[in-house]
PDB file of C-alpha atoms in Angstrom:
ATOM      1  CA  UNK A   1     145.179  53.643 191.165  1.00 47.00           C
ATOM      2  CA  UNK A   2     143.243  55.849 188.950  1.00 52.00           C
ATOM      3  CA  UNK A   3     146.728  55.654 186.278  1.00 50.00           C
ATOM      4  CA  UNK A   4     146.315  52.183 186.804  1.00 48.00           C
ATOM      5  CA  UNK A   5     142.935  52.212 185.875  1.00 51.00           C
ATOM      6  CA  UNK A   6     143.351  54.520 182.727  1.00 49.00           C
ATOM      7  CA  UNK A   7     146.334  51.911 181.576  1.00 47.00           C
ATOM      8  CA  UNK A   8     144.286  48.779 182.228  1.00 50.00           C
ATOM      9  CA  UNK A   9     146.898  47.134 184.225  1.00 47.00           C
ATOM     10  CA  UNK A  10     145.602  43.688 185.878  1.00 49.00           C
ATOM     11  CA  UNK A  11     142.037  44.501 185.150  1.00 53.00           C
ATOM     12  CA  UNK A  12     140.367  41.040 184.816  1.00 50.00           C
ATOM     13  CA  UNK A  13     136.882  42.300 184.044  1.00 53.00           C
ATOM     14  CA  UNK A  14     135.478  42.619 180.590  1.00 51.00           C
ATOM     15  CA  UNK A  15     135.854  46.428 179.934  1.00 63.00           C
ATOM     16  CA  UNK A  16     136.112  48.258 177.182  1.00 72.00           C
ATOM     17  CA  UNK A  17     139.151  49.786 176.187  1.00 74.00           C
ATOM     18  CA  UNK A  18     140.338  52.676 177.442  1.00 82.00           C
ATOM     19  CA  UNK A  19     141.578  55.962 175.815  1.00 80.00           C
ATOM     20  CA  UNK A  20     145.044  55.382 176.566  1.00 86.00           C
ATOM     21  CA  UNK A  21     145.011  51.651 175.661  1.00 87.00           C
ATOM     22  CA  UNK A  22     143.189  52.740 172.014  1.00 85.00           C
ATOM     23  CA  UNK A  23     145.949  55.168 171.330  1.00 89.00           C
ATOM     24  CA  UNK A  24     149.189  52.708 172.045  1.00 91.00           C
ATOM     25  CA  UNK A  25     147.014  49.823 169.777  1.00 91.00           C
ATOM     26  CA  UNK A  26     146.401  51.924 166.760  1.00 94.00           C
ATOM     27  CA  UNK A  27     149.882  53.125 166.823  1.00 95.00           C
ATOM     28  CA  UNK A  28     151.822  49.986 167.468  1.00 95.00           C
ATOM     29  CA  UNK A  29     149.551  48.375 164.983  1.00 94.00           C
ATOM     30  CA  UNK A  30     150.112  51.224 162.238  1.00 94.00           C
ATOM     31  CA  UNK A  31     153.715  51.387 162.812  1.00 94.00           C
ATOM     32  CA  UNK A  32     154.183  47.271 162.438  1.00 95.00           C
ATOM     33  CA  UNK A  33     151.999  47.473 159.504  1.00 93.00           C
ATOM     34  CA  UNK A  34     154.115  50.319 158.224  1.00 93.00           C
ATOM     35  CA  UNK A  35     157.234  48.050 158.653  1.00 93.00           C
ATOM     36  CA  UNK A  36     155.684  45.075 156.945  1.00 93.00           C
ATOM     37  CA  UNK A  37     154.683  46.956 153.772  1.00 89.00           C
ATOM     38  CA  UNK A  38     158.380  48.466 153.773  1.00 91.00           C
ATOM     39  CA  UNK A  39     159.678  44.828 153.800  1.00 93.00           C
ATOM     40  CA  UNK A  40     157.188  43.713 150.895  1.00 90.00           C
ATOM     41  CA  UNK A  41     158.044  47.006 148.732  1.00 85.00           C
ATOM     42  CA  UNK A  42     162.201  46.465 149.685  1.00 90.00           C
ATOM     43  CA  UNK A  43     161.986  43.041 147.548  1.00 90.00           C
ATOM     44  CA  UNK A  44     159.598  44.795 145.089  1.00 85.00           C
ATOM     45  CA  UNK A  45     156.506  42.519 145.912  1.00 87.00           C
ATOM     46  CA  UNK A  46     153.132  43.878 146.548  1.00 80.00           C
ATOM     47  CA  UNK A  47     150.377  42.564 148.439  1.00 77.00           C
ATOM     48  CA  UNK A  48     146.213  42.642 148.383  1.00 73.00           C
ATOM     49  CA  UNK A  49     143.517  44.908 149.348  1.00 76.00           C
ATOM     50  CA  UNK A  50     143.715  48.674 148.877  1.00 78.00           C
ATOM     51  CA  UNK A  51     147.476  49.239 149.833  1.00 77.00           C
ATOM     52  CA  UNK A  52     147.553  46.029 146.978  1.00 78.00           C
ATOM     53  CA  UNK A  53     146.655  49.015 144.329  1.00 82.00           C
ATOM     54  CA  UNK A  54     148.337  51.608 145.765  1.00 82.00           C
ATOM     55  CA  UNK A  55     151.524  49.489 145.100  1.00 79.00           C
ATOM     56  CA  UNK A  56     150.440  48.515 141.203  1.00 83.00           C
ATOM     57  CA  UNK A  57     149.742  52.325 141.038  1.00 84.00           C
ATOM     58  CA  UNK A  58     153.293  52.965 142.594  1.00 81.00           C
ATOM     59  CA  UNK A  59     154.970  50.452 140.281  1.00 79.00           C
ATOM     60  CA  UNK A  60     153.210  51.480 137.482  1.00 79.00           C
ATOM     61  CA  UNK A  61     153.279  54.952 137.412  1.00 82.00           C
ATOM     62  CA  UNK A  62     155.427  56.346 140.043  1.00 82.00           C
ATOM     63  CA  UNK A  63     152.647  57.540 142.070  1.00 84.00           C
ATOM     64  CA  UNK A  64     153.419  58.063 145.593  1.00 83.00           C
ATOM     65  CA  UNK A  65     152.588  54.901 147.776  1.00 79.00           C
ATOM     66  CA  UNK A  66     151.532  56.407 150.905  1.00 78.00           C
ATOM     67  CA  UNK A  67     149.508  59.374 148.909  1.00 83.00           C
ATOM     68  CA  UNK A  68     147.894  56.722 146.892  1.00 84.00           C
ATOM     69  CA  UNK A  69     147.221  54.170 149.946  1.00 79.00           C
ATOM     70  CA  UNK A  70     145.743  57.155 151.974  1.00 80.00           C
ATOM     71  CA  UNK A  71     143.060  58.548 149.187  1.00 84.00           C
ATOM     72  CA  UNK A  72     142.384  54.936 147.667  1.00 83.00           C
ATOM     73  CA  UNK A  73     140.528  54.175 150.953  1.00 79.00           C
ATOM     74  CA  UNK A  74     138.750  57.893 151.247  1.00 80.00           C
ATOM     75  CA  UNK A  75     135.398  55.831 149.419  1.00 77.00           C
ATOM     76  CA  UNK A  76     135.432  52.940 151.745  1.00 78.00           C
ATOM     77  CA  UNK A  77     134.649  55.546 154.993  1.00 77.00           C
ATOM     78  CA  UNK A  78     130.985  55.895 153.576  1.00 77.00           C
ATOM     79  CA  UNK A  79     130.588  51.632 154.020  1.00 75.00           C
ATOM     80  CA  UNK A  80     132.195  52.565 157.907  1.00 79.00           C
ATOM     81  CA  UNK A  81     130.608  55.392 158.806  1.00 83.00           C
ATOM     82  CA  UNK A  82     127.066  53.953 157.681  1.00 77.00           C
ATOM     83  CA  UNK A  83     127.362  50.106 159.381  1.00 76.00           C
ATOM     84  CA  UNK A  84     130.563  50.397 161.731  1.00 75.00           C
ATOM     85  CA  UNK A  85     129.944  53.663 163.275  1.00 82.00           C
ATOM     86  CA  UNK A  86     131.649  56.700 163.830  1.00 86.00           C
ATOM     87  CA  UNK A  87     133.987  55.591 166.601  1.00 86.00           C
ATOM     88  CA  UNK A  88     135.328  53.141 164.382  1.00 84.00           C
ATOM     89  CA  UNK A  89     135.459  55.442 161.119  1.00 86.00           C
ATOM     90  CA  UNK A  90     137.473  57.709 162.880  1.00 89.00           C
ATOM     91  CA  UNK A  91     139.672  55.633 164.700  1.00 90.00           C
ATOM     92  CA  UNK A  92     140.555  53.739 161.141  1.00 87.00           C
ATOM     93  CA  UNK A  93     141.211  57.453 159.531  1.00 86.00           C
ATOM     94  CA  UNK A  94     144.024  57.560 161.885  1.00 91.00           C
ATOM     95  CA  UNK A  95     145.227  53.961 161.549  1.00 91.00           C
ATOM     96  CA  UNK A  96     145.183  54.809 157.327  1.00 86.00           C
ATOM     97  CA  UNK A  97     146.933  58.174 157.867  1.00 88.00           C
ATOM     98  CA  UNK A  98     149.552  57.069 160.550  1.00 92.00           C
ATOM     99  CA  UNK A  99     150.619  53.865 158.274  1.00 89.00           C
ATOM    100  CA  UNK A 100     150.531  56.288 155.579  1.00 84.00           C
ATOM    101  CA  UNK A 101     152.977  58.447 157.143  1.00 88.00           C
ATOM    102  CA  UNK A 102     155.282  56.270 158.326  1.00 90.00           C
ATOM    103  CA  UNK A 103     155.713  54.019 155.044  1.00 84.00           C
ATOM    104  CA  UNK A 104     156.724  57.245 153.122  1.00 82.00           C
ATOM    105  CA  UNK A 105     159.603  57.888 156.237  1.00 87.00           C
ATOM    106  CA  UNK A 106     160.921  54.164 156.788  1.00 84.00           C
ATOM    107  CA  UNK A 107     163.645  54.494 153.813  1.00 81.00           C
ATOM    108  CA  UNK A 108     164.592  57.840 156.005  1.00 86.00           C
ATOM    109  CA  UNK A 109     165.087  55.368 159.239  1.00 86.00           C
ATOM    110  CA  UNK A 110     166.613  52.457 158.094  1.00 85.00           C
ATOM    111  CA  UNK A 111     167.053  50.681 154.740  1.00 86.00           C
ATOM    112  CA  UNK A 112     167.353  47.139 153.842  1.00 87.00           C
ATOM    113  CA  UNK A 113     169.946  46.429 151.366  1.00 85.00           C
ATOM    114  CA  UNK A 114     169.181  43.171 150.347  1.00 88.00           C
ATOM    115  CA  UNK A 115     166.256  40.419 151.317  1.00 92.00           C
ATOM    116  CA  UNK A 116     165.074  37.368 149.423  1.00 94.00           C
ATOM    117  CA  UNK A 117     161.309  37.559 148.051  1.00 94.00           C
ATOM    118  CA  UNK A 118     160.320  34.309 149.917  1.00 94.00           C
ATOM    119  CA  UNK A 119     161.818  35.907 153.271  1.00 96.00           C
ATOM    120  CA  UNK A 120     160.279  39.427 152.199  1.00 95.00           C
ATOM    121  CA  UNK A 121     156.677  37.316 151.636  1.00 94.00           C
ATOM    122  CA  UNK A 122     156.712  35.515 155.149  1.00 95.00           C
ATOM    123  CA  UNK A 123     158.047  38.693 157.457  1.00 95.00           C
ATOM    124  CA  UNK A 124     156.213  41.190 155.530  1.00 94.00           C
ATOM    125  CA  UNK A 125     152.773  38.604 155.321  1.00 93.00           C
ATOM    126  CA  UNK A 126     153.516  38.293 159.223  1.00 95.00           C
ATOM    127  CA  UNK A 127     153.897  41.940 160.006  1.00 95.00           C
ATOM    128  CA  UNK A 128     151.176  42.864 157.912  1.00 92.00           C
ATOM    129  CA  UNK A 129     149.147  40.366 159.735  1.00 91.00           C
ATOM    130  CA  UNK A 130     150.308  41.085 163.322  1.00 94.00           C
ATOM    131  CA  UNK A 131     149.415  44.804 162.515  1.00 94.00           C
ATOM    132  CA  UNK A 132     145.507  44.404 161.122  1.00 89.00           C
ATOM    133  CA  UNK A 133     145.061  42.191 164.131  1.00 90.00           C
ATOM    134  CA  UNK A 134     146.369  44.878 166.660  1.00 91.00           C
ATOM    135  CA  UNK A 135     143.957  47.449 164.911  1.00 90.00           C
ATOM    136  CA  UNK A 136     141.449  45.117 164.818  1.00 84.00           C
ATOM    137  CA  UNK A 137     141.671  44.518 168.350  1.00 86.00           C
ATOM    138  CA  UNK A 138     140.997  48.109 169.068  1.00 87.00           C
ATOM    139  CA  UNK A 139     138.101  48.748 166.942  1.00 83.00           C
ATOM    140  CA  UNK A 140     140.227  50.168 164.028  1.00 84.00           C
ATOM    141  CA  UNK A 141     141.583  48.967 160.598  1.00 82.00           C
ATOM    142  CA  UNK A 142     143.835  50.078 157.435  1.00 79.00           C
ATOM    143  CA  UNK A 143     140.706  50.745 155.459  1.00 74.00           C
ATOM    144  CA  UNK A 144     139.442  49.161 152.161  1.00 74.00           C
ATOM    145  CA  UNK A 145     138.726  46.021 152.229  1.00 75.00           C
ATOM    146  CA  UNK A 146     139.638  45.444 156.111  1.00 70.00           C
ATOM    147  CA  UNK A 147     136.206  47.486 156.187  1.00 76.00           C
ATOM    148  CA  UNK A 148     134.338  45.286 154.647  1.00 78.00           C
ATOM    149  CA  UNK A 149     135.996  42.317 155.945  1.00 77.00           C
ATOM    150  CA  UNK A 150     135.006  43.396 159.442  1.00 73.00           C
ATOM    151  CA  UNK A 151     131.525  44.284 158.725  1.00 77.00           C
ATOM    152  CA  UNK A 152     130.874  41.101 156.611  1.00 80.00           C
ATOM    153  CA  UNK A 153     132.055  39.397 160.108  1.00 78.00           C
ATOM    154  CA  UNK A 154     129.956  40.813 162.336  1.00 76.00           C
ATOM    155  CA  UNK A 155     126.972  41.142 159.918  1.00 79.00           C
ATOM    156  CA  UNK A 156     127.128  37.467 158.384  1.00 81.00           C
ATOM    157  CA  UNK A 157     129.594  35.640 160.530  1.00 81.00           C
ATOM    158  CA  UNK A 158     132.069  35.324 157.466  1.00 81.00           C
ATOM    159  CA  UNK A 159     135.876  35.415 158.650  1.00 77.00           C
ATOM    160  CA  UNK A 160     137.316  38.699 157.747  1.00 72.00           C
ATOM    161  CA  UNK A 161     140.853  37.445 157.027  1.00 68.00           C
ATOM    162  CA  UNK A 162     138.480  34.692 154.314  1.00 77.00           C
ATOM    163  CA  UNK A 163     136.776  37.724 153.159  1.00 78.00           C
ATOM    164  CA  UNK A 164     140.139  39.758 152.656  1.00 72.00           C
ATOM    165  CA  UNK A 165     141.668  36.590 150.914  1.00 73.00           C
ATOM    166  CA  UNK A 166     139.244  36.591 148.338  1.00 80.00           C
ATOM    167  CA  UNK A 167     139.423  40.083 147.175  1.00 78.00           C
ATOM    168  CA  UNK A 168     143.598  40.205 147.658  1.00 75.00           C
ATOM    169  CA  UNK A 169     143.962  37.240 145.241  1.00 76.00           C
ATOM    170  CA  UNK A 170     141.534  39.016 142.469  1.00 80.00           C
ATOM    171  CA  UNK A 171     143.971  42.121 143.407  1.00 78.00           C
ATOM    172  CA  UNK A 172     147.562  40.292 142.675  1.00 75.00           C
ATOM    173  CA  UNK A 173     146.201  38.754 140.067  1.00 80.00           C
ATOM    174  CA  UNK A 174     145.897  42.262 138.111  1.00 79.00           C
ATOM    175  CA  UNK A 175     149.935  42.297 138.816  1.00 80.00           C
ATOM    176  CA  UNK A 176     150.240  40.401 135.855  1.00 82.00           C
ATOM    177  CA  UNK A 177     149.958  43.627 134.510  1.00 80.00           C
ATOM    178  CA  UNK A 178     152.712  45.292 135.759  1.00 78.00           C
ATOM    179  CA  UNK A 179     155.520  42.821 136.640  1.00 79.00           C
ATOM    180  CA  UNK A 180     156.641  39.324 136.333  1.00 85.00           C
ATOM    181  CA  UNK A 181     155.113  35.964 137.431  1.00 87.00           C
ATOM    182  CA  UNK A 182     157.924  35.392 140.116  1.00 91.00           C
ATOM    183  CA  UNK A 183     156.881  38.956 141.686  1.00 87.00           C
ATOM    184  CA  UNK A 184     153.122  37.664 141.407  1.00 85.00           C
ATOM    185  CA  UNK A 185     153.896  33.980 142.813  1.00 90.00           C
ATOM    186  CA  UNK A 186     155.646  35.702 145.839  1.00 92.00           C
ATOM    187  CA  UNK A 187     152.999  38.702 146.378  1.00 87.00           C
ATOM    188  CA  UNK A 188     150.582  35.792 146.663  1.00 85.00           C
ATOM    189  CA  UNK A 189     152.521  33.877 149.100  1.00 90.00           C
ATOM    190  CA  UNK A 190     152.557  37.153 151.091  1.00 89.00           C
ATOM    191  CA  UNK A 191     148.793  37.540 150.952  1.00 83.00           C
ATOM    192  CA  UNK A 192     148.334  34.161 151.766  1.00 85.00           C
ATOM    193  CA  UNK A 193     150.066  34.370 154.907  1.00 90.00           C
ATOM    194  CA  UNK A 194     148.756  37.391 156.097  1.00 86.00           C
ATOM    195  CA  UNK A 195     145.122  36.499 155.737  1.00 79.00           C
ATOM    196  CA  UNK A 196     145.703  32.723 157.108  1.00 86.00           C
ATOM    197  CA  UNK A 197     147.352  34.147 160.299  1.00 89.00           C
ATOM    198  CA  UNK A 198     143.771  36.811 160.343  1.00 82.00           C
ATOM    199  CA  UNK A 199     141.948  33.980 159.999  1.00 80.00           C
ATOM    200  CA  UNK A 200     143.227  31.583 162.287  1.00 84.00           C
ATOM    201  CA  UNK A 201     143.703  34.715 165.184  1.00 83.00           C
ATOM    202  CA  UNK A 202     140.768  37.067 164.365  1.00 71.00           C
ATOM    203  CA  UNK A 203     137.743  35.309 165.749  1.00 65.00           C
ATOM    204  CA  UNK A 204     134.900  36.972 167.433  1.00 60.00           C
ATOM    205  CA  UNK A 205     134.271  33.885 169.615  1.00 61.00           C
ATOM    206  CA  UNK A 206     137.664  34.522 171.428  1.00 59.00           C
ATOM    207  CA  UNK A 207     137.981  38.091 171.332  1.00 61.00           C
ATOM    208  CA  UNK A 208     135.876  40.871 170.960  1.00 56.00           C
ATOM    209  CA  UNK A 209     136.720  44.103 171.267  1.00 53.00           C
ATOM    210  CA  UNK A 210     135.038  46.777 172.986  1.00 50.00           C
TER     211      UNK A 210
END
């Protein structure tokens, strides 16, 4: 019973998570994340946020991805530690350096030959999206702006994925910079799914976690 306990099996009660629950959530959700910023970068799109920089740094100068994802959102653990609190802080530093991690090993894994950008944009918004939320869920998230898009929810009542959306579209729209207008149109696509499906699943009036 106690294993039972410890796993959360058919526990109807409003409890918080437990140790062992935390642990599978931040790892599925960093590994789908992982996969859906593998699909984006295998059709050479990019997508918002800080892993939205890392990518313009990656395209632009051949900086590692994951190295660059992983020390872009080093600043934003101040904002976390301060208003979201330590559990949280660390929890997230985990999330960052597991996605991290496994982005730089996917090629090693499997590779995708081919994949149109408008596919790449939905599955890899989707992924993206399904990942964030399982963090989320857990009291974790891929740093950067998912920070602040948490804490301006629960401080103001904004939505997160709103909040996110905001900030990812002033990110992609540096792109311009660095590639073409196609790879833009369909970055933005991306974006725009991923925070629509945050928006529409992420609410604090149906879930909350603990």
């Amino acid at each position: 019973m106690s294993i039972i306990n410890a796993l959360g099996f058919w526990n109807t009660n409003a409890t918080r998570h437990t140790p062992v629950e935390d642990v599978q959530g931040i790892f599925s959700g960093s590994l789908v994340a992982a996969l859906g910023l593998y699909v984006l970068a295998s059709a050479g799109l990019l997508t918002g946020s800080t892993a939205g920089v890392a990518f313009l740094l990656h395209y632009a100068m051949g900086i590692n991805f994951g190295l660059a994802f992983f020390l872009l959102n080093l600043p934003f653990f101040y904002l976390s530690w301060k208003q979201l609190g330590m559990a949280f802080t660390i929890k997230t530093f985990i999330a960052i350096a597991i996605t991290s991690l496994l982005t730089n090993i996917q090629s090693q894994v499997f590779q995708i030959a081919s994949i149109q950008p408008a596919w790449a944009a939905l599955l890899g918004g989707l992924l993206l999206g399904f990942g964030l939320l399982a963090l989320y869920r857990h009291r974790a998230s891929l740093g950067g702006v998912g920070i602040l898009g948490i804490y301006m929810q629960e401080r103001f009542g904004i939505r997160a994925g709103l909040v996110q959306l905001a900030i990812d579209m002033c990110v992609l729209a540096a792109a311009f910079f660095v590639t073409t207008p196609s790879v833009v149109f369909y970055s933005v696509l991306g974006a725009v799914v991923l925070n629509l499906f945050l928006t529409i699943n992420h609410r604090a009036d149906r879930y909350i976690a603990l």
